[in-house]
Short mmCIF file of C-alpha atoms and ligand atoms in Angstrom, two decimals:
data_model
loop_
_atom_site.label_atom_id
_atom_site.label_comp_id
_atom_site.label_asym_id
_atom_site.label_seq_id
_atom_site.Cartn_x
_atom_site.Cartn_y
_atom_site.Cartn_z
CA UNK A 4 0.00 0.00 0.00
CA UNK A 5 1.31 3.59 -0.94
CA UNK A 6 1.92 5.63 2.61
CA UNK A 7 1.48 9.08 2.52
CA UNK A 8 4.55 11.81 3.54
CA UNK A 9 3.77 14.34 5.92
CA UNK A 10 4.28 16.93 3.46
CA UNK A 11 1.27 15.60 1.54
CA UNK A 12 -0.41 14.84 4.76
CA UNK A 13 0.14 19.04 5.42
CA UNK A 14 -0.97 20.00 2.00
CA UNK A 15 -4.32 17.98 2.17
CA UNK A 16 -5.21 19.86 5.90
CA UNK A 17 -4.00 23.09 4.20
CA UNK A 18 -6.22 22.82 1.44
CA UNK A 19 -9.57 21.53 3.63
CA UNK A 20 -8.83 24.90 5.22
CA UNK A 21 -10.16 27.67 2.76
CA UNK A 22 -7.66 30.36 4.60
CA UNK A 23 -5.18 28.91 5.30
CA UNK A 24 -1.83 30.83 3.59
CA UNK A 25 0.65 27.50 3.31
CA UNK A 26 3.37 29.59 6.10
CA UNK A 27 2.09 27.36 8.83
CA UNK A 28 2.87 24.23 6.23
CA UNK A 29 6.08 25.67 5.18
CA UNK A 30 7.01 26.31 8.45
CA UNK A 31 6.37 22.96 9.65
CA UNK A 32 8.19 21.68 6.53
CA UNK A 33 11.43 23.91 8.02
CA UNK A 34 11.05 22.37 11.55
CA UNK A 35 10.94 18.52 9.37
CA UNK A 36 13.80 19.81 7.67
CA UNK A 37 15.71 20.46 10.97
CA UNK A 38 15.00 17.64 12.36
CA UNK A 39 16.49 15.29 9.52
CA UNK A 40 19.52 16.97 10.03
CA UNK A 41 19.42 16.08 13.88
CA UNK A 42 18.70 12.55 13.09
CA UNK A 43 21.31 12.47 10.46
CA UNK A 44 24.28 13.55 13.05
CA UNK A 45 22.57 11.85 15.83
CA UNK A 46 23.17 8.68 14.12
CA UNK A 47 26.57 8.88 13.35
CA UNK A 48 27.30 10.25 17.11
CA UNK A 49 29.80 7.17 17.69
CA UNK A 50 31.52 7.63 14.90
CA UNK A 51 32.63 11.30 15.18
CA UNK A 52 33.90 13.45 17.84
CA UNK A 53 30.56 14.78 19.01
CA UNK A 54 29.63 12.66 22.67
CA UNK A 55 30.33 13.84 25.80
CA UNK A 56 30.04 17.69 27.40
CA UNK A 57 31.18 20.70 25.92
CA UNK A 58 32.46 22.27 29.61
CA UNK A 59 29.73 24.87 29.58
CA UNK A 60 26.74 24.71 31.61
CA UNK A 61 23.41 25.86 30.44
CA UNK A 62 20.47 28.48 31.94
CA UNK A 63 19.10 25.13 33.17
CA UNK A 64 22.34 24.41 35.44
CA UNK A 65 23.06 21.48 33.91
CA UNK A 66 26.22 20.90 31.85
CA UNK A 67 26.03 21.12 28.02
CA UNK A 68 26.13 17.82 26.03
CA UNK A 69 28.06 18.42 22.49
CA UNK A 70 25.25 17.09 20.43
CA UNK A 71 22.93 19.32 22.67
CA UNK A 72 25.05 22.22 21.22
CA UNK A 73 24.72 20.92 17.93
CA UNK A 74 21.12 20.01 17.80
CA UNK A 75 20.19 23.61 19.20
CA UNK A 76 22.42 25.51 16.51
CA UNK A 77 20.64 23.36 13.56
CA UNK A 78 17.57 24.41 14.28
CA UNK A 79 18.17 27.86 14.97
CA UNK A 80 19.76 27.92 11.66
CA UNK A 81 17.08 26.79 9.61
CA UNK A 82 13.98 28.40 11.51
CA UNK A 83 15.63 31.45 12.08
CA UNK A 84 15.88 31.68 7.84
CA UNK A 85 12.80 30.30 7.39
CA UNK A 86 10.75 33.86 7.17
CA UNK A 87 7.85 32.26 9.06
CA UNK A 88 8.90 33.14 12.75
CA UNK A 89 9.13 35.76 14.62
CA UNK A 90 11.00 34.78 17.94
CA UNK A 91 12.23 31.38 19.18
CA UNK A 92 12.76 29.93 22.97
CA UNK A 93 14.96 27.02 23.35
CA UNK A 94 15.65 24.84 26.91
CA UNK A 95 19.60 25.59 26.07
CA UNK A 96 19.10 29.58 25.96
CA UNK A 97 18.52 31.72 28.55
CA UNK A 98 16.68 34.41 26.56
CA UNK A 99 14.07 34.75 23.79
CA UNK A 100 16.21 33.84 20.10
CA UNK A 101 15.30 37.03 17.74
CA UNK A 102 15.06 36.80 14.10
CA UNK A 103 17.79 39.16 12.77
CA UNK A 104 16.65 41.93 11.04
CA UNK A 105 18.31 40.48 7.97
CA UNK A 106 15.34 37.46 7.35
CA UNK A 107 11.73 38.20 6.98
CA UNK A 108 9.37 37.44 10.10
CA UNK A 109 6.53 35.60 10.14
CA UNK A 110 3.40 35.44 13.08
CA UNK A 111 4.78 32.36 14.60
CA UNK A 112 6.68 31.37 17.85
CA UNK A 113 8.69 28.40 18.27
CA UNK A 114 9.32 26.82 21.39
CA UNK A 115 11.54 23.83 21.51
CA UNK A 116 13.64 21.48 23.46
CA UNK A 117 16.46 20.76 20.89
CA UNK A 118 17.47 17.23 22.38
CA UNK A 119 15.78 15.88 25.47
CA UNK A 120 17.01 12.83 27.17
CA UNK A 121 20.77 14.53 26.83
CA UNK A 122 22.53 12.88 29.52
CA UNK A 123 21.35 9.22 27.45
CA UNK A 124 22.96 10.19 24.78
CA UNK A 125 26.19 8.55 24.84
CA UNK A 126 25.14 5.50 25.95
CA UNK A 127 23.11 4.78 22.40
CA UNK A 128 18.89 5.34 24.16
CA UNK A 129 16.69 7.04 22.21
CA UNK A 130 16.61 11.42 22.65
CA UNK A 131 14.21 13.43 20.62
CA UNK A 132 13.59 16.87 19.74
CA UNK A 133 10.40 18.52 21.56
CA UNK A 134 8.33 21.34 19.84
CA UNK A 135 5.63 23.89 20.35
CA UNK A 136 4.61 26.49 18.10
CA UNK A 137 2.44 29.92 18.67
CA UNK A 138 0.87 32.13 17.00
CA UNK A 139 1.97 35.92 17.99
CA UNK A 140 -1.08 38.21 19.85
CA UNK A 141 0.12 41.29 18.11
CA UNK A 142 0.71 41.90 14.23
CA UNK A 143 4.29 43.87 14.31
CA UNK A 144 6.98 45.62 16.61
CA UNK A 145 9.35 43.20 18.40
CA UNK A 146 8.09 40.74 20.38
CA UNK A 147 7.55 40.35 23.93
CA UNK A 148 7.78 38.41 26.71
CA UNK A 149 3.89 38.51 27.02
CA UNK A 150 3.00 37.10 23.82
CA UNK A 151 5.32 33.80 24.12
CA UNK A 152 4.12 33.16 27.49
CA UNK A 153 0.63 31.96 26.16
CA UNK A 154 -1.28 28.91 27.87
CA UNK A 155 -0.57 25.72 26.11
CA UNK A 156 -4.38 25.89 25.07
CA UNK A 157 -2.98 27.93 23.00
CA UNK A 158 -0.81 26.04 20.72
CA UNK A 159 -1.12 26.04 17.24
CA UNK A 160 1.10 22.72 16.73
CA UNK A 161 2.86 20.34 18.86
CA UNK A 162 4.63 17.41 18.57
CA UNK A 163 8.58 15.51 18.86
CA UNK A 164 10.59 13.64 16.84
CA UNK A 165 12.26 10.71 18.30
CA UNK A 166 15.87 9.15 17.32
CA UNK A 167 15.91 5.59 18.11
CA UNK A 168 15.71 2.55 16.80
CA UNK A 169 13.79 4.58 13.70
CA UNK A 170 13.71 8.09 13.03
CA UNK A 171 9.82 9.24 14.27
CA UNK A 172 7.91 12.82 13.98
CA UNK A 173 4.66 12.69 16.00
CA UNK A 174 2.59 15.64 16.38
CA UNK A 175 -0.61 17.85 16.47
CA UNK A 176 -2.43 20.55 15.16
CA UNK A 177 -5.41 20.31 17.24
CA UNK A 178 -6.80 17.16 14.43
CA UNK A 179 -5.62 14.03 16.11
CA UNK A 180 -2.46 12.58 16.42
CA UNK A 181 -0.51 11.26 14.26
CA UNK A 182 3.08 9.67 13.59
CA UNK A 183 5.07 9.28 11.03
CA UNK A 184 8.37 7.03 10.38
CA UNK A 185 11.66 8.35 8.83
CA UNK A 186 12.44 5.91 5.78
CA UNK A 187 15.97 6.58 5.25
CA UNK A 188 16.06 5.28 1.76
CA UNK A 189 13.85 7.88 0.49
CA UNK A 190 14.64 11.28 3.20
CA UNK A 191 11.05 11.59 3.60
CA UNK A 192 8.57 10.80 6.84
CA UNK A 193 5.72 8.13 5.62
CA UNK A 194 2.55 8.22 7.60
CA UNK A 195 2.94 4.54 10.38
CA UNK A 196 0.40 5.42 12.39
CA UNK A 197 -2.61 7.34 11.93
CA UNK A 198 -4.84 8.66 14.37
CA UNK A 199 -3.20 7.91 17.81
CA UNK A 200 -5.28 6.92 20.46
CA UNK A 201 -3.47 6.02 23.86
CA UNK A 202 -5.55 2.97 25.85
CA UNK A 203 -7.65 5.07 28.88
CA UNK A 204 -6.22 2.88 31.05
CA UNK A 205 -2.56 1.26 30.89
CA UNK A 206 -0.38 -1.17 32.65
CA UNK A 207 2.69 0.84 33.00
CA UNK A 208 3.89 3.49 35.18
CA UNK A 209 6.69 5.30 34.90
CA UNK A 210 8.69 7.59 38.02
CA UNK A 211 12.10 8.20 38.86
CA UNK A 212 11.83 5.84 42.30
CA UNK A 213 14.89 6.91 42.95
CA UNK A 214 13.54 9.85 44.62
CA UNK A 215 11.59 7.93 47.28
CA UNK A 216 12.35 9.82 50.28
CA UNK A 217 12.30 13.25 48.68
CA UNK A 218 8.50 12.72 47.78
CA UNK A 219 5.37 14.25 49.53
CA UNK A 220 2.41 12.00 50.60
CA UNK A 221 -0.30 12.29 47.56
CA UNK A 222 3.05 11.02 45.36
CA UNK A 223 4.29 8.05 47.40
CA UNK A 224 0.42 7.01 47.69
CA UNK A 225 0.07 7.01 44.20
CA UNK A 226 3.13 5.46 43.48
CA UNK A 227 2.02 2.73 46.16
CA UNK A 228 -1.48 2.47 44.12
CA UNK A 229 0.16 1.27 41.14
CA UNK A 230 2.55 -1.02 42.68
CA UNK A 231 -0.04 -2.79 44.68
CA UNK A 232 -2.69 -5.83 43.79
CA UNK A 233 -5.85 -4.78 45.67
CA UNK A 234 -6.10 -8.65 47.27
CA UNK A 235 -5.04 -10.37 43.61
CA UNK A 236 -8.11 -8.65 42.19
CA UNK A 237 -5.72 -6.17 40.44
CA UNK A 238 -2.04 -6.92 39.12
CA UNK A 239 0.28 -4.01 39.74
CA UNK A 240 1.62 -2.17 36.87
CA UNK A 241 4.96 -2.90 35.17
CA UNK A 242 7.41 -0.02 35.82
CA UNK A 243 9.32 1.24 33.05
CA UNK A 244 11.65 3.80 32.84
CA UNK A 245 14.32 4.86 30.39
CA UNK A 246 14.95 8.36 31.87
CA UNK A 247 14.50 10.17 28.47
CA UNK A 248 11.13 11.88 28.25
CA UNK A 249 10.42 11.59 24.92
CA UNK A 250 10.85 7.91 24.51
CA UNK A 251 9.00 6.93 27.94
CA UNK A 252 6.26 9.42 26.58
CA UNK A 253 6.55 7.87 23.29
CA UNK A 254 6.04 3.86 24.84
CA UNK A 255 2.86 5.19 27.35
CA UNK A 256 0.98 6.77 24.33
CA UNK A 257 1.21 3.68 21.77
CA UNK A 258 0.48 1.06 24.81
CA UNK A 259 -0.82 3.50 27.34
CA UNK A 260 0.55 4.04 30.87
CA UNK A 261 1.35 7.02 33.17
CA UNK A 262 4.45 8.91 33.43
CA UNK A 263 4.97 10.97 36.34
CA UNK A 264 7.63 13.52 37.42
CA UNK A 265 6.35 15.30 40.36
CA UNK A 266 7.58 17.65 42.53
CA UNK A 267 10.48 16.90 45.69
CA UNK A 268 12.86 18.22 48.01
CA UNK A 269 16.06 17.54 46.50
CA UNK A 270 16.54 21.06 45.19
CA UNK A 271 15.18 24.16 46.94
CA UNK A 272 15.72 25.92 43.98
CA UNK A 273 13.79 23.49 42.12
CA UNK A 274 10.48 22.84 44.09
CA UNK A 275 8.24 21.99 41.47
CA UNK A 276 10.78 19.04 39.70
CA UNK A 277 12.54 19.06 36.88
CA UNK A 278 10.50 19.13 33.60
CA UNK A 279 9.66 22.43 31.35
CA UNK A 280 6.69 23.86 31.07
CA UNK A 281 7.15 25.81 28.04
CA UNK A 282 9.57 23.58 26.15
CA UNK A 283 8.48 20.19 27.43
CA UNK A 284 5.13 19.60 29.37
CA UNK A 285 3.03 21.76 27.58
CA UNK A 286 3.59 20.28 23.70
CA UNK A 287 3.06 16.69 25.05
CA UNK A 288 0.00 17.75 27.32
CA UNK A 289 -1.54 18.78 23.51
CA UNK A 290 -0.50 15.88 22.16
CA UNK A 291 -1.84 13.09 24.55
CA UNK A 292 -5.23 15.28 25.03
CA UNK A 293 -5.55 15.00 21.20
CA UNK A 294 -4.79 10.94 21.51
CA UNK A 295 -7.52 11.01 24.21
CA UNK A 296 -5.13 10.99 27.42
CA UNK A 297 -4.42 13.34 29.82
CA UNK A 298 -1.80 15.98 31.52
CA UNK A 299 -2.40 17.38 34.83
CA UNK A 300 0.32 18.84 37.51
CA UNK A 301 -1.56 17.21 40.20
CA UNK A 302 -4.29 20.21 40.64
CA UNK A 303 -5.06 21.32 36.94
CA UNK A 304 -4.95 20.62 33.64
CA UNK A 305 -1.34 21.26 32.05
CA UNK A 306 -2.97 23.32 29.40
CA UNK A 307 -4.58 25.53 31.54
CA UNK A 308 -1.57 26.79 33.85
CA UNK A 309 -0.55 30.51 33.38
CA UNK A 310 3.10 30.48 32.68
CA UNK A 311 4.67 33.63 34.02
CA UNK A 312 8.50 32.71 33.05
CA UNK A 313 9.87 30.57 30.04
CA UNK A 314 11.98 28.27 31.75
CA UNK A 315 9.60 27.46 34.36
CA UNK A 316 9.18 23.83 36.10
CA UNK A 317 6.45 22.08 36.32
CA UNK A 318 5.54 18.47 37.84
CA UNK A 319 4.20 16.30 35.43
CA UNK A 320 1.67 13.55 35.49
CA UNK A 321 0.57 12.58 31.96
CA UNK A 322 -0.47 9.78 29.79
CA UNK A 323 -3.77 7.02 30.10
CA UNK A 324 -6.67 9.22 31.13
CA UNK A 325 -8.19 6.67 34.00
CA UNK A 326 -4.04 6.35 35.59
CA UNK A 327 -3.54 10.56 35.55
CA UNK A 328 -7.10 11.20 37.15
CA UNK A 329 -6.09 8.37 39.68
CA UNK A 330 -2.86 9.89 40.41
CA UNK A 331 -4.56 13.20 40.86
CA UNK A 332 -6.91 12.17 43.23
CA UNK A 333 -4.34 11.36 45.65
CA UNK A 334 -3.46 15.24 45.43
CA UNK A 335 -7.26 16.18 45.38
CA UNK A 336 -8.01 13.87 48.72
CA UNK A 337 -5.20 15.99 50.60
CA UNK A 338 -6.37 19.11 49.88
CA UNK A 339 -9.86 18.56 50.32
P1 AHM B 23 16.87 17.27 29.47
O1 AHM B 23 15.85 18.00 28.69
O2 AHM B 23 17.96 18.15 29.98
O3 AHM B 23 17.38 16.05 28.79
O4 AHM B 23 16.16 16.80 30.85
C1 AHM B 23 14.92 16.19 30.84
C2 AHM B 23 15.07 14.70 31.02
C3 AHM B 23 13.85 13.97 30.55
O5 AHM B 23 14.05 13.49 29.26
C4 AHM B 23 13.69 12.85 31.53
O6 AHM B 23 12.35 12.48 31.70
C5 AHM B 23 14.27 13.42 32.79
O7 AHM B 23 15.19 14.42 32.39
C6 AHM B 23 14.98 12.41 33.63
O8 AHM B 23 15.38 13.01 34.80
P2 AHM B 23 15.93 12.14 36.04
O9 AHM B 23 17.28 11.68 35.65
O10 AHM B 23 15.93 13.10 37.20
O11 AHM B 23 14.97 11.01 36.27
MG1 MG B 24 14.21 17.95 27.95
#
């Protein structure tokens, strides 16, 4: 049977769309473009000179993985030519990425994490490339602040790519879900699997247990919940966790599952855990609520939460509708 490419896939939603322009399908087509690249030197990391740190340490505080580097300058280098954007945000800088004044701007924001799941990378487990995009609230003058830190109700598109064993884009535009697989013969991204649903309920959980001690209550109960067997009249859930978000996100949303990072005391500085709100939480909150799941912080929906800095953290509980709500009602019972 003859699969379709995304391009074709974003020319047949372009065209059901009597106003649509074909920038937010070019622009997409950039962000595809990028991406090959990434998976392209991702690939060949073992080969060449490009694993292990670069000495620097990012706005996040964490030290700066050379394929991190190179991943973030790709993408900057295509989307900021692309004419189709008019300010970028990336997990690796510390401050909104302008267009120069040289390239022509477009309405749209991109938010992205170039390569989550860094510290995996030199051990060969699948990383990805995180993305969000916006539309811009006002039509010129530079850009501010205000107008990238928009809901994630608000996104126009959302999605990742994953590098592992194959090369996958999945993403959103507020139509379903759906996933496409690199064929490296041909350079182009053939339609695998339409319309994503994720199971309402799973059999998987997935937590850094690691952290144990530095959890509050409503987590360690709902940790406990899943672990347990309810007298042999329920088996407890298979944990699985491969420590890069993408690809644990990736796993939950094909066979369904929860994957939680909530909040602890390791870090003062870092109450509310370690994941992104902006760059990381907020595309795959649009993405599972299109395939049916759900993304909640333990008190509201991801979507919904006001973000009032880019780089802000957020805990995380997201995947199988019926596993999120139960994790949330652990947090619910306390503060009732
Ligand atoms: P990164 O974006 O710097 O790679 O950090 C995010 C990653 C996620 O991919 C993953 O879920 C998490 O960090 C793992 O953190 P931990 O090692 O604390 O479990
Ligand atoms: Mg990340």
């Amino acid at each position: 049977m003859r699969q379709i490419t995304v391009t074709e896939q974003l020319l047949i939603h372009q065209k059901a769309s009597p106003m649509a322009t074909g920038r937010f399908t070019r622009l997409l087509n950039e962000l595809i473009l990028a991406a090959k690249i990434v998976s392209r030197e991702v690939n060949k990391a073992g080969l060449v000179n490009i694993l292990g740190l670069t000495g620097d340490i990012n706005i996040q505080g964490e030290q700066v993985r050379k394929l991190d580097e190179m991943a973030n300058g790709i993408i900057i280098h295509r989307m900021q030519r692309a004419g189709l954007l008019c300010a970028m945000a990336s997990e690796e800088n510390a401050d909104l990425i302008e267009i120069p004044p040289q390239f022509a701007h477009g309405d749209y924001i991109l938010i992205f994490d170039p390569l989550d799941g860094s510290t995996n990378i030199d051990v060969n487990v699948s990383i990805g490339t995180i993305f969000s995009i916006l539309r811009r609230t006002h039509e010129e003058g530079p850009v501010s602040s205000e107008e990238v830190l928009q809901k994630g109700d608000h996104q126009v598109a959302a999605g990742y790519f994953i590098y592992g064993s194959s090369t996958m884009m999945v993403y959103t535009t507020g139509d379903g879900v759906h996933g496409f697989t690199l064929d490296p013969s041909v350079g182009e991204f053939l339609l695998s699997h339409p319309n994503i649903r994720i199971p309402e309920k799973g059999k998987v959980y997935s937590v850094n247990e690691g952290y144990w001690n530095y959890w509050d209550e409503p987590t360690k109960k709902a940790v406990s919940y899943f672990k347990s067997t309810d007298n042999k009249k329920r088996k407890p859930y298979s944990l699985r966790y491969i420590g890069s978000l993408v690809s644990d996100f990736h796993r939950n949303l094909l066979s369904g599952g929860i994957f939680m990072y909530p909040k602890d005391s390791r870090d003062p500085k870092k109450p509310s855990g370690k994941l992104r709100l902006m760059c990381e939480a907020n595309p795959l909150a649009y993405v599972v609520e299109q395939a049916g799941g759900a993304a909640s912080d333990g008190e509201k929906r991801i979507l919904e939460i006001e973000p009032y800095e880019l780089h802000q953290r957020t805990p995380l509980f997201i995947g199988s509708k019926e596993d999120v709500f139960k994790a949330v009602s652990f947090y619910r019972e306390q503060n009732a």
